[in-house]
Tab-separated table of C-alpha atoms (C1' of nucleotides) and ligand atoms in Angstrom:
chain	number	residue	atom	x	y	z
A	4	MET	CA	47.494	50.377	21.329
A	5	LEU	CA	48.474	51.823	17.956
A	6	ASN	CA	50.343	49.946	15.283
A	7	TYR	CA	53.879	50.731	14.289
A	8	SER	CA	55.819	49.982	11.109
A	9	GLN	CA	58.456	47.290	11.018
A	10	SER	CA	61.095	49.962	10.865
A	11	GLU	CA	59.688	51.918	13.800
A	12	GLU	CA	59.519	48.715	15.827
A	13	ASN	CA	63.143	47.884	15.145
A	14	TYR	CA	64.181	51.351	16.340
A	15	ILE	CA	62.003	51.160	19.452
A	16	LYS	CA	63.386	47.781	20.450
A	17	ALA	CA	66.978	48.850	19.882
A	18	ILE	CA	66.543	51.981	21.993
A	19	TYR	CA	65.025	49.896	24.767
A	20	HIS	CA	68.066	47.640	24.882
A	21	LEU	CA	70.538	50.515	24.714
A	22	GLN	CA	68.886	52.505	27.476
A	23	ALA	CA	68.589	49.509	29.797
A	24	ASP	CA	71.428	50.666	32.036
A	25	GLY	CA	69.785	54.053	32.636
A	26	GLU	CA	71.886	55.858	30.048
A	27	THR	CA	70.702	58.346	27.473
A	28	VAL	CA	70.951	56.785	24.028
A	29	THR	CA	73.059	58.609	21.421
A	30	THR	CA	72.442	58.981	17.709
A	31	ASN	CA	75.680	57.236	16.789
A	32	ALA	CA	75.129	54.310	19.136
A	33	LEU	CA	71.698	53.638	17.700
A	34	ALA	CA	72.935	53.996	14.122
A	35	GLN	CA	75.632	51.442	14.826
A	36	GLU	CA	73.192	49.050	16.503
A	37	LEU	CA	70.808	49.153	13.558
A	38	LEU	CA	73.464	49.236	10.837
A	39	THR	CA	72.121	52.517	9.540
A	40	ARG	CA	73.290	56.134	9.262
A	41	PRO	CA	73.112	58.830	11.943
A	42	ALA	CA	71.019	61.025	9.655
A	43	SER	CA	68.413	58.277	9.391
A	44	VAL	CA	68.334	57.959	13.174
A	45	THR	CA	67.704	61.685	13.631
A	46	ASP	CA	64.795	61.498	11.179
A	47	MET	CA	63.234	58.575	13.001
A	48	MET	CA	63.731	60.175	16.425
A	49	LYS	CA	61.729	63.176	15.262
A	50	LYS	CA	58.967	60.884	14.137
A	51	LEU	CA	58.905	58.821	17.332
A	52	LYS	CA	58.890	62.024	19.334
A	53	THR	CA	55.778	63.278	17.544
A	54	LYS	CA	54.251	59.876	18.271
A	55	LYS	CA	55.014	60.501	21.942
A	56	LEU	CA	57.113	57.410	22.476
A	57	LEU	CA	60.305	59.110	23.618
A	58	ASN	CA	61.922	62.233	24.972
A	59	TYR	CA	64.264	63.935	22.574
A	60	GLN	CA	65.792	67.385	22.305
A	61	PRO	CA	68.321	68.005	19.504
A	62	TYR	CA	71.873	67.102	20.547
A	63	GLN	CA	70.610	65.730	23.875
A	64	GLY	CA	70.150	62.042	23.099
A	65	PHE	CA	66.898	60.193	23.777
A	66	ARG	CA	65.111	57.788	26.088
A	67	LEU	CA	61.832	55.943	25.674
A	68	ASN	CA	59.068	57.238	27.930
A	69	ASN	CA	56.622	54.887	29.653
A	70	GLU	CA	54.497	54.451	26.547
A	71	GLY	CA	57.631	53.721	24.492
A	72	LYS	CA	58.793	51.132	26.986
A	73	LYS	CA	55.400	49.462	26.921
A	74	VAL	CA	55.561	49.189	23.133
A	75	ALA	CA	59.133	47.865	23.334
A	76	LEU	CA	58.149	45.174	25.813
A	77	GLY	CA	55.403	44.036	23.474
A	78	ILE	CA	57.897	43.604	20.646
A	79	ILE	CA	60.383	41.820	22.899
A	80	ARG	CA	57.613	39.543	24.123
A	81	ARG	CA	56.783	38.539	20.562
A	82	HIS	CA	60.440	38.094	19.649
A	83	ARG	CA	61.222	35.825	22.574
A	84	LEU	CA	58.053	33.769	22.343
A	85	TRP	CA	58.808	33.041	18.695
A	86	GLU	CA	62.401	32.158	19.586
A	87	TYR	CA	61.080	29.735	22.162
A	88	PHE	CA	58.695	28.222	19.629
A	89	LEU	CA	61.402	27.845	17.003
A	90	SER	CA	63.780	26.223	19.437
A	91	GLU	CA	61.385	24.107	21.454
A	92	LYS	CA	58.858	23.010	18.843
A	93	LEU	CA	60.651	23.270	15.522
A	94	LYS	CA	64.027	22.166	16.909
A	95	PHE	CA	66.070	25.038	15.561
A	96	GLY	CA	69.480	25.592	17.147
A	97	TRP	CA	70.049	28.461	19.601
A	98	ASP	CA	72.064	30.284	16.994
A	99	GLU	CA	69.392	30.147	14.279
A	100	VAL	CA	66.324	31.466	16.069
A	101	HIS	CA	67.194	35.142	16.442
A	102	GLU	CA	67.256	35.998	12.761
A	103	ILE	CA	63.870	34.408	12.047
A	104	ALA	CA	62.283	35.904	15.175
A	105	GLU	CA	63.495	39.282	13.934
A	106	GLU	CA	60.844	38.941	11.219
A	107	LEU	CA	58.133	37.100	13.135
A	108	GLU	CA	58.133	39.696	15.911
A	109	HIS	CA	56.468	42.185	13.558
A	110	VAL	CA	53.303	40.148	13.098
A	111	SER	CA	51.162	42.188	15.377
A	112	SER	CA	47.999	40.227	16.208
A	113	LYS	CA	47.609	40.400	19.968
A	114	LYS	CA	45.455	37.299	19.981
A	115	LEU	CA	48.108	35.375	18.052
A	116	VAL	CA	50.774	36.203	20.571
A	117	ASP	CA	48.640	35.364	23.592
A	118	LYS	CA	47.515	32.064	22.087
A	119	LEU	CA	51.088	31.218	21.187
A	120	ASP	CA	52.116	31.968	24.765
A	121	GLU	CA	49.439	29.628	26.053
A	122	TYR	CA	50.328	26.915	23.534
A	123	LEU	CA	53.948	27.074	24.671
A	124	GLY	CA	52.927	26.792	28.315
A	125	PHE	CA	53.729	30.382	29.313
A	126	PRO	CA	57.511	30.019	29.156
A	127	LYS	CA	59.488	32.411	31.326
A	128	PHE	CA	62.756	32.436	29.378
A	129	ASP	CA	63.761	32.336	25.740
A	130	PRO	CA	66.412	29.915	24.393
A	131	HIS	CA	69.165	32.407	25.241
A	132	GLY	CA	67.983	32.607	28.839
A	133	ASP	CA	66.441	36.053	28.436
A	134	PRO	CA	63.159	36.631	30.259
A	135	ILE	CA	59.884	36.755	28.320
A	136	PRO	CA	57.533	39.625	29.277
A	137	ASP	CA	54.006	38.462	30.113
A	138	MET	CA	50.721	39.737	28.625
A	139	ASN	CA	50.993	42.893	30.717
A	140	GLY	CA	54.610	43.545	29.800
A	141	LYS	CA	55.806	42.378	33.170
A	142	ILE	CA	59.158	40.641	33.378
A	143	GLU	CA	59.724	38.334	36.329
A	144	ASN	CA	62.336	39.382	38.760
A	145	TYR	CA	65.124	36.937	38.913
A	146	GLN	CA	68.547	36.387	40.308
A	147	GLN	CA	71.152	35.000	37.977
A	148	VAL	CA	73.921	33.078	39.680
A	149	SER	CA	76.345	30.284	39.082
A	150	LEU	CA	74.943	26.960	40.203
A	151	VAL	CA	77.589	26.827	42.948
A	152	ASP	CA	75.938	29.892	44.508
A	153	LEU	CA	72.341	28.671	44.343
A	154	PRO	CA	70.838	28.277	47.833
A	155	LEU	CA	69.743	24.788	48.879
A	156	ASN	CA	66.215	23.648	47.973
A	157	THR	CA	65.522	26.635	45.744
A	158	LEU	CA	63.893	25.892	42.419
A	159	ALA	CA	65.867	27.491	39.610
A	160	GLU	CA	66.087	27.357	35.854
A	161	VAL	CA	69.265	26.857	33.850
A	162	CYS	CA	69.725	29.956	31.732
A	163	HIS	CA	73.284	30.012	30.541
A	164	VAL	CA	76.407	27.895	30.241
A	165	SER	CA	79.703	29.729	30.274
A	166	ASN	CA	81.649	27.066	28.421
A	167	GLN	CA	80.513	25.765	25.068
A	168	SER	CA	83.164	23.104	24.466
A	169	THR	CA	82.101	19.784	22.997
A	170	GLU	CA	83.296	18.077	26.173
A	171	MET	CA	81.084	20.216	28.371
A	172	LEU	CA	78.071	19.872	26.093
A	173	ASP	CA	78.583	16.103	26.042
A	174	LEU	CA	78.582	16.004	29.807
A	175	LEU	CA	75.509	18.223	30.034
A	176	LYS	CA	73.694	15.997	27.615
A	177	HIS	CA	74.613	12.943	29.636
A	178	LYS	CA	73.357	14.573	32.831
A	179	ASN	CA	70.214	15.663	30.973
A	180	ILE	CA	70.747	19.345	31.597
A	181	SER	CA	70.067	22.084	29.078
A	182	ILE	CA	68.866	25.649	28.954
A	183	GLY	CA	65.456	25.730	30.553
A	184	THR	CA	66.030	22.718	32.794
A	185	ARG	CA	64.434	23.299	36.186
A	186	LEU	CA	66.321	21.983	39.144
A	187	GLU	CA	67.210	22.547	42.752
A	188	ILE	CA	70.223	21.698	44.893
A	189	LYS	CA	69.529	19.064	47.511
A	190	GLN	CA	72.970	18.780	49.054
A	191	LYS	CA	76.460	20.259	48.839
A	192	PHE	CA	79.465	18.109	49.676
A	193	HIS	CA	82.246	20.104	51.220
A	194	PHE	CA	84.946	17.531	50.606
A	195	ASP	CA	85.083	18.174	46.849
A	196	SER	CA	82.435	20.896	46.515
A	197	SER	CA	80.325	18.652	44.342
A	198	VAL	CA	76.555	19.220	44.470
A	199	GLU	CA	73.660	16.858	44.381
A	200	ILE	CA	70.791	18.215	42.317
A	201	LYS	CA	67.236	17.161	41.667
A	202	ILE	CA	66.038	17.859	38.162
A	203	ARG	CA	62.280	18.296	37.902
A	204	GLN	CA	60.651	14.933	37.355
A	205	GLN	CA	63.953	13.069	37.262
A	206	HIS	CA	66.284	11.332	39.675
A	207	LEU	CA	68.993	12.916	41.747
A	208	VAL	CA	72.342	13.429	40.049
A	209	THR	CA	75.664	14.634	41.330
A	210	ILE	CA	77.790	17.081	39.428
A	211	SER	CA	81.321	18.325	40.015
A	212	GLU	CA	82.260	21.798	41.181
A	213	GLN	CA	83.975	22.232	37.821
A	214	LEU	CA	80.719	21.687	35.979
A	215	ALA	CA	78.521	23.579	38.452
A	216	LYS	CA	80.694	26.676	38.114
A	217	ASN	CA	79.913	26.831	34.418
A	218	ILE	CA	76.165	26.431	34.748
A	219	PHE	CA	74.180	29.597	35.417
A	220	VAL	CA	70.667	29.574	36.776
A	221	ARG	CA	67.987	32.080	37.634
A	222	TYR	CA	65.442	31.954	40.393
A	223	GLY	CA	62.675	34.151	41.744
A	224	ALA	CA	63.817	37.186	43.674
B	28	MET	CA	65.373	31.861	-5.470
B	29	LEU	CA	65.336	35.649	-5.109
B	30	ASN	CA	63.445	37.497	-2.412
B	31	TYR	CA	60.401	39.604	-3.077
B	32	SER	CA	58.822	42.425	-1.109
B	33	GLN	CA	55.601	41.952	0.812
B	34	SER	CA	53.805	43.999	-1.794
B	35	GLU	CA	55.231	42.070	-4.724
B	36	GLU	CA	54.273	38.813	-3.020
B	37	ASN	CA	50.681	39.931	-2.525
B	38	TYR	CA	50.413	40.796	-6.220
B	39	ILE	CA	51.999	37.519	-7.328
B	40	LYS	CA	49.669	35.447	-5.185
B	41	ALA	CA	46.592	37.356	-6.344
B	42	ILE	CA	47.517	36.929	-10.016
B	43	TYR	CA	48.026	33.219	-9.439
B	44	HIS	CA	44.539	32.821	-8.048
B	45	LEU	CA	42.927	34.942	-10.761
B	46	GLN	CA	44.608	33.121	-13.615
B	47	ALA	CA	43.800	29.683	-12.227
B	48	ASP	CA	41.083	29.022	-14.790
B	49	GLY	CA	43.430	29.685	-17.694
B	50	GLU	CA	42.246	33.244	-18.214
B	51	THR	CA	44.382	36.294	-18.816
B	52	VAL	CA	44.248	38.555	-15.770
B	53	THR	CA	43.069	42.127	-16.280
B	54	THR	CA	44.275	45.300	-14.617
B	55	ASN	CA	40.882	46.079	-13.138
B	56	ALA	CA	40.324	42.584	-11.788
B	57	LEU	CA	43.633	42.629	-9.972
B	58	ALA	CA	43.058	46.138	-8.634
B	59	GLN	CA	39.733	45.025	-7.236
B	60	GLU	CA	41.186	41.880	-5.705
B	61	LEU	CA	43.932	43.832	-3.929
B	62	LEU	CA	41.824	46.849	-3.016
B	63	THR	CA	44.125	49.137	-4.927
B	64	ARG	CA	43.985	51.334	-8.028
B	65	PRO	CA	44.438	50.266	-11.656
B	66	ALA	CA	47.335	52.708	-12.044
B	67	SER	CA	49.170	51.003	-9.184
B	68	VAL	CA	48.616	47.638	-10.822
B	69	THR	CA	50.095	48.803	-14.106
B	70	ASP	CA	53.183	50.062	-12.265
B	71	MET	CA	53.663	46.754	-10.481
B	72	MET	CA	53.120	44.724	-13.642
B	73	LYS	CA	55.965	46.607	-15.299
B	74	LYS	CA	58.171	45.796	-12.367
B	75	LEU	CA	57.243	42.115	-12.250
B	76	LYS	CA	57.799	41.923	-15.971
B	77	THR	CA	61.359	43.237	-15.657
B	78	LYS	CA	61.829	40.633	-12.904
B	79	LYS	CA	60.733	38.026	-15.452
B	80	LEU	CA	57.844	36.655	-13.414
B	81	LEU	CA	55.090	37.283	-15.920
B	82	ASN	CA	54.155	38.016	-19.489
B	83	TYR	CA	52.700	41.428	-20.067
B	84	GLN	CA	52.127	43.633	-23.092
B	85	PRO	CA	50.271	46.928	-22.571
B	86	TYR	CA	46.494	46.541	-22.842
B	87	GLN	CA	46.877	42.768	-23.205
B	88	GLY	CA	46.494	41.597	-19.613
B	89	PHE	CA	49.035	39.343	-17.915
B	90	ARG	CA	49.801	35.801	-16.804
B	91	LEU	CA	52.517	34.465	-14.533
B	92	ASN	CA	55.164	32.459	-16.381
B	93	ASN	CA	56.653	29.280	-14.901
B	94	GLU	CA	59.003	31.169	-12.619
B	95	GLY	CA	56.139	33.355	-11.408
B	96	LYS	CA	53.989	30.328	-10.697
B	97	LYS	CA	56.801	28.741	-8.740
B	98	VAL	CA	57.120	31.848	-6.583
B	99	ALA	CA	53.345	31.977	-6.111
B	100	LEU	CA	53.217	28.357	-4.981
B	101	GLY	CA	55.881	29.100	-2.379
B	102	ILE	CA	53.788	31.923	-0.945
B	103	ILE	CA	50.631	29.822	-0.994
B	104	ARG	CA	52.493	27.007	0.723
B	105	ARG	CA	53.539	29.323	3.541
B	106	HIS	CA	50.077	30.828	3.818
B	107	ARG	CA	48.305	27.508	4.098
B	108	LEU	CA	50.830	25.917	6.456
B	109	TRP	CA	50.450	28.844	8.828
B	110	GLU	CA	46.671	28.606	8.559
B	111	TYR	CA	46.909	24.951	9.479
B	112	PHE	CA	49.172	25.759	12.410
B	113	LEU	CA	46.865	28.495	13.686
B	114	SER	CA	43.807	26.295	13.419
B	115	GLU	CA	45.249	22.980	14.533
B	116	LYS	CA	47.761	24.017	17.181
B	117	LEU	CA	46.603	27.396	18.422
B	118	LYS	CA	42.900	26.571	18.118
B	119	PHE	CA	41.903	29.587	16.086
B	120	GLY	CA	38.595	29.377	14.251
B	121	TRP	CA	38.529	28.857	10.475
B	122	ASP	CA	37.377	32.391	9.994
B	123	GLU	CA	40.252	33.949	11.929
B	124	VAL	CA	43.263	32.266	10.365
B	125	HIS	CA	43.343	33.895	6.956
B	126	GLU	CA	44.029	37.416	8.113
B	127	ILE	CA	46.942	36.406	10.328
B	128	ALA	CA	48.396	34.060	7.701
B	129	GLU	CA	48.297	37.006	5.308
B	130	GLU	CA	51.136	38.451	7.390
B	131	LEU	CA	52.974	35.275	8.367
B	132	GLU	CA	53.234	34.150	4.741
B	133	HIS	CA	55.815	36.871	4.103
B	134	VAL	CA	58.384	35.492	6.540
B	135	SER	CA	60.613	33.961	3.945
B	136	SER	CA	63.006	31.533	5.655
B	137	LYS	CA	62.866	28.330	3.613
B	138	LYS	CA	64.109	26.314	6.556
B	139	LEU	CA	61.364	27.729	8.782
B	140	VAL	CA	58.667	26.664	6.388
B	141	ASP	CA	60.036	23.181	5.846
B	142	LYS	CA	60.473	22.603	9.590
B	143	LEU	CA	56.974	23.897	10.234
B	144	ASP	CA	55.667	21.491	7.602
B	145	GLU	CA	57.433	18.613	9.309
B	146	TYR	CA	56.239	19.706	12.762
B	147	LEU	CA	52.662	19.754	11.509
B	148	GLY	CA	53.043	16.276	10.028
B	149	PHE	CA	53.060	17.334	6.359
B	150	PRO	CA	49.383	18.274	6.185
B	151	LYS	CA	47.781	18.076	2.747
B	152	PHE	CA	44.950	20.569	3.241
B	153	ASP	CA	44.512	23.870	5.026
B	154	PRO	CA	41.554	24.565	7.314
B	155	HIS	CA	39.459	25.703	4.351
B	156	GLY	CA	40.094	22.454	2.505
B	157	ASP	CA	42.557	23.986	0.057
B	158	PRO	CA	45.576	21.857	-0.832
B	159	ILE	CA	49.007	22.744	0.575
B	160	PRO	CA	51.855	22.676	-1.989
B	161	ASP	CA	54.810	20.523	-0.913
B	162	MET	CA	58.486	21.539	-0.724
B	163	ASN	CA	58.750	21.343	-4.504
B	164	GLY	CA	55.619	23.353	-5.140
B	165	LYS	CA	53.676	20.257	-6.056
B	166	ILE	CA	49.981	20.138	-5.229
B	167	GLU	CA	48.425	16.717	-4.881
B	168	ASN	CA	45.954	15.683	-7.476
B	169	TYR	CA	42.439	15.481	-6.240
B	170	GLN	CA	40.275	12.413	-6.382
B	171	GLN	CA	36.591	13.075	-6.306
B	172	VAL	CA	34.512	10.159	-5.077
B	173	SER	CA	31.336	9.347	-3.278
B	174	LEU	CA	31.780	9.168	0.461
B	175	VAL	CA	31.062	5.446	0.361
B	176	ASP	CA	34.260	5.021	-1.661
B	177	LEU	CA	36.524	7.142	0.519
B	178	PRO	CA	39.329	5.038	2.054
B	179	LEU	CA	39.436	4.804	5.843
B	180	ASN	CA	41.307	7.498	7.779
B	181	THR	CA	41.779	9.731	4.764
B	182	LEU	CA	41.064	13.404	5.259
B	183	ALA	CA	38.697	14.634	2.573
B	184	GLU	CA	36.579	17.660	1.843
B	185	VAL	CA	32.910	17.661	0.944
B	186	CYS	CA	32.568	19.203	-2.508
B	187	HIS	CA	29.205	18.140	-3.812
B	188	VAL	CA	25.868	16.606	-2.819
B	189	SER	CA	23.964	14.768	-5.515
B	190	ASN	CA	20.541	15.166	-3.976
B	191	GLN	CA	19.233	18.589	-3.074
B	192	SER	CA	15.918	17.662	-1.509
B	193	THR	CA	14.807	19.505	1.599
B	194	GLU	CA	14.895	16.226	3.462
B	195	MET	CA	18.506	15.589	2.581
B	196	LEU	CA	19.585	19.157	3.345
B	197	ASP	CA	17.792	18.955	6.693
B	198	LEU	CA	19.679	15.824	7.530
B	199	LEU	CA	22.998	17.315	6.414
B	200	LYS	CA	22.361	20.335	8.566
B	201	HIS	CA	21.571	18.158	11.536
B	202	LYS	CA	24.771	16.181	11.022
B	203	ASN	CA	26.670	19.468	10.609
B	204	ILE	CA	27.894	18.674	7.133
B	205	SER	CA	28.130	21.189	4.318
B	206	ILE	CA	30.242	21.945	1.267
B	207	GLY	CA	33.778	22.440	2.509
B	208	THR	CA	33.389	20.247	5.594
B	209	ARG	CA	36.541	18.246	6.175
B	210	LEU	CA	36.107	14.760	7.475
B	211	GLU	CA	37.498	11.288	7.446
B	212	ILE	CA	35.934	7.868	7.773
B	213	LYS	CA	36.871	6.092	10.963
B	214	GLN	CA	34.889	2.892	10.515
B	215	LYS	CA	32.615	1.147	8.044
B	216	PHE	CA	29.931	-1.195	9.358
B	217	HIS	CA	29.285	-4.025	6.989
B	218	PHE	CA	25.945	-4.984	8.472
B	219	ASP	CA	24.138	-1.930	7.097
B	220	SER	CA	26.981	-0.229	5.227
B	221	SER	CA	26.713	2.766	7.516
B	222	VAL	CA	29.919	4.734	8.106
B	223	GLU	CA	31.262	6.419	11.180
B	224	ILE	CA	32.925	9.716	10.308
B	225	LYS	CA	34.989	12.215	12.231
B	226	ILE	CA	34.371	15.805	11.225
B	227	ARG	CA	37.294	18.128	11.877
B	228	GLN	CA	37.121	19.446	15.425
B	229	GLN	CA	33.838	17.728	16.156
B	230	HIS	CA	32.638	14.442	17.540
B	231	LEU	CA	32.159	11.211	15.685
B	232	VAL	CA	28.859	10.779	13.876
B	233	THR	CA	27.377	7.875	12.019
B	234	ILE	CA	25.613	8.266	8.696
B	235	SER	CA	23.633	5.841	6.625
B	236	GLU	CA	24.753	4.338	3.337
B	237	GLN	CA	21.852	6.169	1.735
B	238	LEU	CA	23.238	9.513	2.839
B	239	ALA	CA	26.901	8.646	2.214
B	240	LYS	CA	26.149	7.715	-1.389
B	241	ASN	CA	24.918	11.225	-2.047
B	242	ILE	CA	27.862	13.027	-0.510
B	243	PHE	CA	30.879	13.583	-2.744
B	244	VAL	CA	34.306	14.412	-1.418
B	245	ARG	CA	37.752	15.128	-2.801
B	246	TYR	CA	41.029	14.078	-1.302
B	247	GLY	CA	44.735	13.942	-2.147
B	248	ALA	CA	45.672	11.341	-4.765
C	25	DA	C1'	31.441	53.250	-39.492
C	26	DT	C1'	31.038	56.219	-35.996
C	27	DA	C1'	29.985	57.541	-31.411
C	28	DA	C1'	29.812	56.490	-26.669
C	29	DT	C1'	31.668	53.950	-22.958
C	30	DA	C1'	34.949	51.291	-20.455
C	31	DT	C1'	39.596	49.995	-19.609
C	32	DT	C1'	44.292	50.818	-19.268
C	33	DT	C1'	48.251	53.621	-19.268
C	34	DT	C1'	50.853	57.832	-18.501
C	35	DA	C1'	52.158	61.934	-16.073
C	36	DG	C1'	52.834	64.017	-12.045
C	37	DC	C1'	52.476	64.092	-7.006
C	38	DC	C1'	53.086	62.160	-2.158
C	39	DA	C1'	54.812	59.631	2.080
C	40	DA	C1'	58.046	56.438	4.275
C	41	DA	C1'	62.560	55.201	4.865
C	42	DT	C1'	66.789	55.381	3.439
C	43	DC	C1'	71.267	57.757	1.723
C	44	DT	C1'	75.377	61.501	1.039
C	45	DA	C1'	77.369	65.856	1.741
C	46	DA	C1'	77.448	70.052	4.127
C	47	DA	C1'	76.440	72.841	8.175
C	48	DA	C1'	75.953	73.340	13.051
C	49	DA	C1'	76.812	72.232	17.681
C	50	DA	C1'	79.269	69.938	21.321
C	51	DA	C1'	83.268	67.879	23.197
C	52	DT	C1'	88.175	67.646	23.531
C	53	DA	C1'	92.921	69.075	23.195
C	54	DT	C1'	96.392	72.552	23.156
D	3	DA	C1'	90.427	80.586	25.399
D	4	DT	C1'	91.047	78.827	20.986
D	5	DA	C1'	91.543	75.429	17.770
D	6	DT	C1'	90.591	70.819	16.425
D	7	DT	C1'	87.878	66.873	16.292
D	8	DT	C1'	83.675	64.399	16.898
D	9	DT	C1'	78.849	64.171	16.958
D	10	DT	C1'	74.544	65.522	15.390
D	11	DT	C1'	71.480	67.808	12.420
D	12	DT	C1'	69.941	69.704	8.050
D	13	DA	C1'	69.400	69.857	3.097
D	14	DG	C1'	68.617	67.558	-0.787
D	15	DA	C1'	68.337	63.085	-3.445
D	16	DT	C1'	66.636	58.281	-4.189
D	17	DT	C1'	63.657	54.104	-4.060
D	18	DT	C1'	59.339	51.806	-3.237
D	19	DG	C1'	54.602	51.741	-3.441
D	20	DG	C1'	50.840	54.226	-3.466
D	21	DC	C1'	47.470	58.050	-5.278
D	22	DT	C1'	44.592	61.327	-8.815
D	23	DA	C1'	43.615	63.225	-13.158
D	24	DA	C1'	44.214	63.171	-17.913
D	25	DA	C1'	45.378	60.812	-22.146
D	26	DA	C1'	45.395	56.772	-24.925
D	27	DT	C1'	43.465	52.634	-26.382
D	28	DA	C1'	39.990	49.087	-26.728
D	29	DT	C1'	35.253	47.659	-26.575
D	30	DT	C1'	30.409	48.149	-27.274
D	31	DA	C1'	26.305	50.264	-29.037
D	32	DT	C1'	23.960	52.744	-32.552
E	18	MN	MN1	62.829	42.960	13.643
E	19	MN	MN1	66.776	35.757	22.494
E	20	MN	MN1	49.958	38.805	2.459
E	21	MN	MN1	43.046	28.971	3.341
DNA sequence: ATAATATTTTAGCCAAATCTAAAAAAATAT
DNA sequence: ATATTTTTTTAGATTTGGCTAAAATATTAT
């Protein structure tokens, strides 16, 4: 696997995100994403085309090919592993990790990244709930649903909370739930739609429908 | 504190090391150190002079001024903290950490570095036994003493042996001790004044008073 | 003191990554 | 179907950090 410049890597990653929905990526969209000028994008697209990372014909937009996607997944892997490290080990807040990971992701040692992965215990999701590609660039399939829609006895991981009020965060803290918490539903009570959950290595707790609606989890497909 | 490019930082750090003995640094010496050309060095020296990091008159060599030294110590701090992290947490070998730290040192977030320092437990020495500057750029003074006088549980680095006989060197080799070995004393036995030492990443070994007397170590004041 | 050698600087060129302004092409509106 | 507007590309410039070759300066040897 060749090495790419910091700038090339930032372009590759941005294209990957923009083309995720199957669309062709446009010059303007990419320029906006990277806070740069359309002319600069065109220049870089020519370069990445000669490096055989994407398909591009003038005026036709562009998409990463398989090689380009593989490179992108490597960068995303590094980015998310560092975010996890910053959040989990160094106790940075969710909002602070992205900017620093934006730099760390460009340190390219393969051995570093794989050892970091191991040290962190092969985490599956970054602090924002986004999946971390494994050594082979594979991202786990997952379903993302509100906790009220999680099937009984299905291990899932909290990946998102749709309400960030102090009150909600207080309650979550009290119930010992945060992003990354692994849990399963043991029982649903139809009277008030409350659910009884078992958090990994903790006791059973009951949470209200109100709260469950705002907790999002992912589980294996 | 301003931000400097990766290239500028590599020059600053190299000058710092070369001028350590009070000498004026020459164009050729720096070019050799950085595997670059003298002409490139001259260009960069002009730039660093306008940035007020060093004193430089054509043909006269150069030295970092106080501001330049402060910047250099920041880079060295990052470099050595990352080396410690790679060695201690990710279990890289001593010989592998430098190259990776050469990249990581350029990630400039002050908060990252200070949190990393805290996470690592404010280590005083990197895996090569070199001292790690603290948040204020301060490097601990060294004490150099015979191993028999090293306080318990104090990490130190072997810097000298006062007997160079084949017999002594044989014994040192057998005990896996050489210049640069980092160790601490775990126990002193008063019966025969032997000491039990823990060498970094190795098992405990016991050495005689006779041997300990002839081993000199340095440690943070 | 002068000549020979070594070091350092200057001059001029190059590649990467950016920019602005103008031209070209595509998309949209009349 | 044209005209207008938007998007994209091209042309040409700039900055950073590097290079080679030649000139300038300093050092060393005779
Ligand atoms: Mn980045
Ligand atoms: Mn993220
Ligand atoms: Mn470096
Ligand atoms: Mn070191």
